[in-house]
Short mmCIF file of C-alpha atoms in Angstrom, two decimals:
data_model
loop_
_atom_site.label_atom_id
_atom_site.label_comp_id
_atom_site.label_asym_id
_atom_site.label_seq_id
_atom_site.Cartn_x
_atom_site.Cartn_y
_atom_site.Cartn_z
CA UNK A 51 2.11 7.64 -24.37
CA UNK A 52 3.22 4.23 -23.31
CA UNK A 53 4.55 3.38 -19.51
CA UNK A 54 8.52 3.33 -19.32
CA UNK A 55 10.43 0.19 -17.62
CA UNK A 56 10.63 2.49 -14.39
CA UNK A 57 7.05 3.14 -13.96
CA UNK A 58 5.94 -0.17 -14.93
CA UNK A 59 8.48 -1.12 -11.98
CA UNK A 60 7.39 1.75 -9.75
CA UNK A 61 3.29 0.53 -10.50
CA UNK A 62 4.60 -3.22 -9.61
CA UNK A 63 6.19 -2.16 -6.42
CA UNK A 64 3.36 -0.70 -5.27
CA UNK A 65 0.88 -3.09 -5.66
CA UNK A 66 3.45 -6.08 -3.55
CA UNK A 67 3.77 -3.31 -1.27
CA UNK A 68 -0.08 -2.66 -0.98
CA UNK A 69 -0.53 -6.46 -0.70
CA UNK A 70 1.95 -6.81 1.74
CA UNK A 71 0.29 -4.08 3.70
CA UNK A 72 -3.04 -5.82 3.74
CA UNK A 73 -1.82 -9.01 4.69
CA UNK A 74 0.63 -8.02 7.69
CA UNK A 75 -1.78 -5.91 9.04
CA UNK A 76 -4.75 -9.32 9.04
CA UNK A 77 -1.98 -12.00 9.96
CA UNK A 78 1.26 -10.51 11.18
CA UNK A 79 4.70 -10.56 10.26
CA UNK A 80 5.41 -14.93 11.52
CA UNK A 81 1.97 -15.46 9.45
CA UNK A 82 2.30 -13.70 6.09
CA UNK A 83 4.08 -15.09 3.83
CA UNK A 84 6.08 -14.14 0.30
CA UNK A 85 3.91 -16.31 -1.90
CA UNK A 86 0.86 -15.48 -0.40
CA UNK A 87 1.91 -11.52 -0.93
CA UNK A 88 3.21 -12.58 -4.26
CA UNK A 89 -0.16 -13.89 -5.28
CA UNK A 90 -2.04 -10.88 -3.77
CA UNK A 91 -0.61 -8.67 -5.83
CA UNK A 92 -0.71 -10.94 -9.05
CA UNK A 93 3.20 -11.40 -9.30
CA UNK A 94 5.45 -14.41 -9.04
CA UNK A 95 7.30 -14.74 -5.44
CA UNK A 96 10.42 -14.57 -7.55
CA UNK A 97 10.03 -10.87 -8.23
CA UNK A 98 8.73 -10.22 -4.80
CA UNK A 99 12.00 -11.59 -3.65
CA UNK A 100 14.39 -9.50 -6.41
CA UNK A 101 12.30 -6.24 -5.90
CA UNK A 102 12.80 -6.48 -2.19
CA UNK A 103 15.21 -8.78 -1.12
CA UNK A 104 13.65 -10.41 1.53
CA UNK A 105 10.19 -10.66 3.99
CA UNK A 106 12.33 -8.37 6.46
CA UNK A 107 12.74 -5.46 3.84
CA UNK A 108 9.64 -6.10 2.17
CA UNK A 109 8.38 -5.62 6.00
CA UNK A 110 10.24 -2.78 6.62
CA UNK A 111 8.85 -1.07 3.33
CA UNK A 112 5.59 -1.41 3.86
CA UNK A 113 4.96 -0.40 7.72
CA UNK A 114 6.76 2.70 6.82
CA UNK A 115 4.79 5.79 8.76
CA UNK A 116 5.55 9.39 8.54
CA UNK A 117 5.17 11.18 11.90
CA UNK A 118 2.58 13.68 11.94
CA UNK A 119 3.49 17.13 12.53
CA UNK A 120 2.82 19.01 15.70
CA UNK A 121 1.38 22.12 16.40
CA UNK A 122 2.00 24.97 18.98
CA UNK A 123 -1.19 25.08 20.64
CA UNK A 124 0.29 24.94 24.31
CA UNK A 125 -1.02 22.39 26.62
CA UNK A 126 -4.79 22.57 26.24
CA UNK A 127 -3.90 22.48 22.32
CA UNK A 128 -1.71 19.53 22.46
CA UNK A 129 -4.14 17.57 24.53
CA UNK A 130 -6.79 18.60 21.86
CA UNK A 131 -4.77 17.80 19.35
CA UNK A 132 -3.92 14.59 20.93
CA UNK A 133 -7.74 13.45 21.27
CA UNK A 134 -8.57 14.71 18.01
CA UNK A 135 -7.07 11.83 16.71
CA UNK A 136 -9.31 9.59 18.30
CA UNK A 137 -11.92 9.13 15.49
CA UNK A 138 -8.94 8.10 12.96
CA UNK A 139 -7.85 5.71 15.52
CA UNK A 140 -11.61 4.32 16.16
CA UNK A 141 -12.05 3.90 12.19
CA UNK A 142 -10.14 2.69 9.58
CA UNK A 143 -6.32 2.88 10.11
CA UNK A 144 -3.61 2.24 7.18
CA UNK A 145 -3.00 -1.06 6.50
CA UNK A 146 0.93 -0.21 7.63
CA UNK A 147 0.08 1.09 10.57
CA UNK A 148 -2.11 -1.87 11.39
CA UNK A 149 0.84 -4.60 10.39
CA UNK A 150 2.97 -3.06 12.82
CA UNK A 151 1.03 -2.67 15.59
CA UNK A 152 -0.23 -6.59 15.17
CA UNK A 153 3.07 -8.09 14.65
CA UNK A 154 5.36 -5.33 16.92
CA UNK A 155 5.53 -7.59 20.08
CA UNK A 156 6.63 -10.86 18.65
CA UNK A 157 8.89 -8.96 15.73
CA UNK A 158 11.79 -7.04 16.16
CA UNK A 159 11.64 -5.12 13.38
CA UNK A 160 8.06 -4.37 13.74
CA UNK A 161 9.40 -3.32 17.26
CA UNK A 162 11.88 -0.77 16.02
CA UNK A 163 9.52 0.75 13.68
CA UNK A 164 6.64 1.02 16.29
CA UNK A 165 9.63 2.53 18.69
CA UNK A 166 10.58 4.79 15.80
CA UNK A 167 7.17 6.82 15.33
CA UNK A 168 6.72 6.19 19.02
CA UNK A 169 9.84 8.23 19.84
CA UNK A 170 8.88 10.95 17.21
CA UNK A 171 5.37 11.41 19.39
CA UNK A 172 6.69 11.33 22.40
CA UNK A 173 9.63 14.23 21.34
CA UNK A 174 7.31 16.31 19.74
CA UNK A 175 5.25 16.20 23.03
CA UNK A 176 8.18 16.95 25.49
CA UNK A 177 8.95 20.20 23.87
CA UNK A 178 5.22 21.29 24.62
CA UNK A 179 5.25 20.39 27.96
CA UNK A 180 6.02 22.71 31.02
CA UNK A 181 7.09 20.46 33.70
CA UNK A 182 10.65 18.90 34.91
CA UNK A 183 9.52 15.70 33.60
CA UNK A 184 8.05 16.31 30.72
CA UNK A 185 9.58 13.09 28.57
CA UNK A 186 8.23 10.78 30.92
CA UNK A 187 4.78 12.42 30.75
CA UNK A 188 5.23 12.84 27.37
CA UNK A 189 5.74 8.84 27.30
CA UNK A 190 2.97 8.50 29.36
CA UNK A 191 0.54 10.41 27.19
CA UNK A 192 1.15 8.62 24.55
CA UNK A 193 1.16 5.29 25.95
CA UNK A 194 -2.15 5.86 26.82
CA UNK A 195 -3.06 6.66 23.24
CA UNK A 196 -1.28 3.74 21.87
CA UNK A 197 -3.59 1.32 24.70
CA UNK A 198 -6.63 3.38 23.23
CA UNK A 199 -6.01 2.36 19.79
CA UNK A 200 -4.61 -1.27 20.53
CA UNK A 201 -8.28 -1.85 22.78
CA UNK A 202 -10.23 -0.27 20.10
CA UNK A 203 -8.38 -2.30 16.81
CA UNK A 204 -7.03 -5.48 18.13
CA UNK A 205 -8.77 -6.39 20.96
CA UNK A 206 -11.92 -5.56 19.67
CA UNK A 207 -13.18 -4.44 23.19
CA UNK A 208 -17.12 -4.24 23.13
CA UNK A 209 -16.56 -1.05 25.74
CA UNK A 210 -14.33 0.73 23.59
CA UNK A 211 -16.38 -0.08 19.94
CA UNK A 212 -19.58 0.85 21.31
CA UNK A 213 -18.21 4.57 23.04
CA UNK A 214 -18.25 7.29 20.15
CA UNK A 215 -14.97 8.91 19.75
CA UNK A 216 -16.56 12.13 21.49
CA UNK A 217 -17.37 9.83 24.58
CA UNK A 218 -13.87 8.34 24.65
CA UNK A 219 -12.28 11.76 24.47
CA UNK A 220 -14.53 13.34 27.08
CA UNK A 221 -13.30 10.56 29.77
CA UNK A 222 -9.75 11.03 28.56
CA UNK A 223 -9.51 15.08 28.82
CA UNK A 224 -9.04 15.47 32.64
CA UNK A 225 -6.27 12.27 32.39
CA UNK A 226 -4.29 13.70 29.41
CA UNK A 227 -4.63 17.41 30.96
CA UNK A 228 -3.30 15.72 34.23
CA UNK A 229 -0.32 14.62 32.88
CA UNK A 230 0.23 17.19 30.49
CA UNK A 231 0.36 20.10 33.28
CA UNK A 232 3.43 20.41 35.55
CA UNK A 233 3.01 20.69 39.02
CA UNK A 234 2.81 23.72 40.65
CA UNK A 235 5.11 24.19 44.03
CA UNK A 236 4.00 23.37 47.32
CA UNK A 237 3.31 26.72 49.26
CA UNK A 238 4.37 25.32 52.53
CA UNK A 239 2.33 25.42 54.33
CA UNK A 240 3.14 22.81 57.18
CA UNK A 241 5.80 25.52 58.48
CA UNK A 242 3.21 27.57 59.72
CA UNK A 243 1.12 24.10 60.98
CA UNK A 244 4.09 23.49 62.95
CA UNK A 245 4.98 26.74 64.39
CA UNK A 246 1.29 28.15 65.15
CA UNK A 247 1.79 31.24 63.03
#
């Protein structure tokens, strides 16, 4: 049965997409360029261009990331669940995922995106939590799983490539659990300081 117009187009797309992937993720969004995607993937830069308008949407397209789903394992769960990601974030990430953590500080677009599954996280982690402030913890956490993953894949830190996941999430329990529980109430006990009782 032979390939219809739409599937040949659906096949093309996904090959400038995969390219684009690949080479956003090693150079960044100011680096990459549309003919060097274009020959990548073994197209002219002209149908790059008519497929997806421009490097912005082309961009856009390809650092596309779903949010994960979250469980309802309460607050030992989530912080399991949390450092349980650790050995995909110490291996090999997608290619979109990569792009847009490389090029989100000097791209705005980039940016938004990396603020978009950011946000998702961070929501999905302040309905778990107990305490008053749970967004801002719930930003916290996270941040500190974004710095993980930016030490590990970017910066290429010798003390953070050498430390098996198992390590990394050992040193990070107590933190995460910190930040994850809410603070009990003071019992008051400088009333009774003061007054001798």
């Amino acid at each position: 049965m032979s390939e219809t117009r739409a599937e040949r187009r659906r096949r093309t797309e996904e090959r400038i997409l995969g390219a684009a992937r690949a080479l956003f993720a090693e150079l960044g969004f100011e680096r990459a360029t549309i003919r060097a995607v274009a020959k990548a993937a073994g197209v002219d830069p002209a149908l790059v261009m008519q497929y997806f308008g421009s490097k912005q949407e082309l961009f856009q397209q390809a650092v596309r990331v779903t949010p994960a789903v979250r469980s309802e394992a309460g607050v030992d769960g989530l912080v399991e669940e949390l450092l349980s990601t650790l050995s995909v974030k110490m291996g090999e990430l997608p290619q979109g995922t990569l792009a847009m953590m490389r090029s989100m500080l000097t791209h705005p677009e980039a940016a938004a995106s990396a603020r978009f599954v950011l946000k998702a996280q961070i929501d999905r982690l302040e309905e778990a939590l107990p305490a008053a402030d749970a967004r801002l913890r719930a930003a916290l956490m996270t941040m500190v799983m974004l710095g993980v993953t930016i030490g590990h894949q970017l910066l290429e830190l010798d003390e953070l490539r050498s430390a098996p996941p198992e390590e990394i999430a050992a040193a990070l329990r107590p933190a995460l659990r910190a930040l994850a529980e809410a603070e009990k109430p003071a019992d008051e006990p400088a009333d009774e300081l003061i007054t001798g009782q």
